[in-house]
Amino acid sequence: MKLFQPSESLAVGFLLALTGGLLDAYSYLNRGEVFATAETGNIVLLGIHLAQQDWMAALHYLLPVLAFTVGILAAEWVRRRFDSARLPAQFHWRLPLLLAECGAIVVVSFLPLGGLDPLANIIISFTSALQVESFRNIQGYGCVTTMCTGNLRSGTENLFHWLTRREPKAPPKIKVYYGLIACFILGAVVSGLFTPLLAQRTVLLACLPLLTVFVLLLQERSEAPQT
């Protein structure tokens, strides 16, 4: 049986997808209808508002895209710094990034709704980039935990392979990709249910799966080779 890094476990992937769905729904419902964890929609809306010469609206969607870009750069910088530092095995570069994401979420929860929504979306986009860059494989399969398009394509492709020629490698992939999508949807449902009760504090719920992932990686780190 093939062994995977703790960061590639199914539990970690599902928890992170839950986080992704919760944050994306939160930013849409509470922060000006912006999809802060996946930038395709924001880029499309950016182009539309540029065509309409609505510069402020275009800036509204440009800022999360730029923040996401900076987040990718930051995650890679942290990874490289940890690799070069040769720290003990229990210290992994993903751990501080998980804590940074939780800290940023706490900051967002204290930002009032309305005028500070652009700042909230910038922070969420930045931290989502940290997540998507840090966790790119689940059980050895390339996937994303903050959006669903690629996972839907890969899951459906493998479903076709199973239905047409009973490809033996397809079922595990189907489980991973459709499982991630289901958890993403569940996160959006949670956000939708709690938004009327908690308003901007709803984002704090995302800390629960993130901290669970942190504990899982911390506990298993000494048994897994560093990546």
Coordinates of N, CA and C in Angstrom, one line a residue, residues 74-76 78-79 93-102 130 134:
A74 N 4.7 34.5 -1.3 CA 5.0 34.4 0.1 C 5.1 33.0 0.5
A75 N 4.2 32.1 0.1 CA 4.3 30.7 0.4 C 5.6 30.0 -0.1
E76 N 5.9 30.4 -1.3 CA 7.2 29.8 -1.9 C 8.4 30.4 -1.2
V78 N 8.5 31.2 2.0 CA 8.6 30.5 3.3 C 9.1 29.1 3.1
R79 N 8.6 28.4 2.1 CA 9.1 27.0 1.8 C 10.6 27.0 1.6
W93 N 7.4 23.6 6.9 CA 7.1 24.9 6.4 C 5.6 25.2 6.3
R94 N 4.8 24.1 6.2 CA 3.3 24.3 6.1 C 2.7 24.8 7.5
L95 N 3.3 24.4 8.6 CA 2.7 24.7 9.9 C 2.6 26.2 10.1
P96 N 3.6 27.1 10.0 CA 3.4 28.5 10.2 C 2.5 29.1 9.2
L97 N 2.3 28.6 8.0 CA 1.4 29.1 7.0 C 0.0 28.8 7.5
L98 N -0.3 27.7 8.1 CA -1.6 27.4 8.6 C -2.0 28.4 9.7
L99 N -1.0 28.6 10.6 CA -1.2 29.6 11.7 C -1.4 31.0 11.2
A100 N -0.7 31.3 10.1 CA -0.9 32.7 9.5 C -2.2 32.8 8.9
E101 N -2.8 31.7 8.3 CA -4.1 31.8 7.8 C -5.1 32.0 8.9
C102 N -5.0 31.3 10.0 CA -5.9 31.4 11.1 C -5.8 32.9 11.6
L130 N -1.9 31.1 0.2 CA -1.0 30.3 1.0 C -1.4 28.9 1.1
S134 N 0.4 25.6 -0.7 CA 1.0 24.7 0.3 C 0.5 23.3 0.2

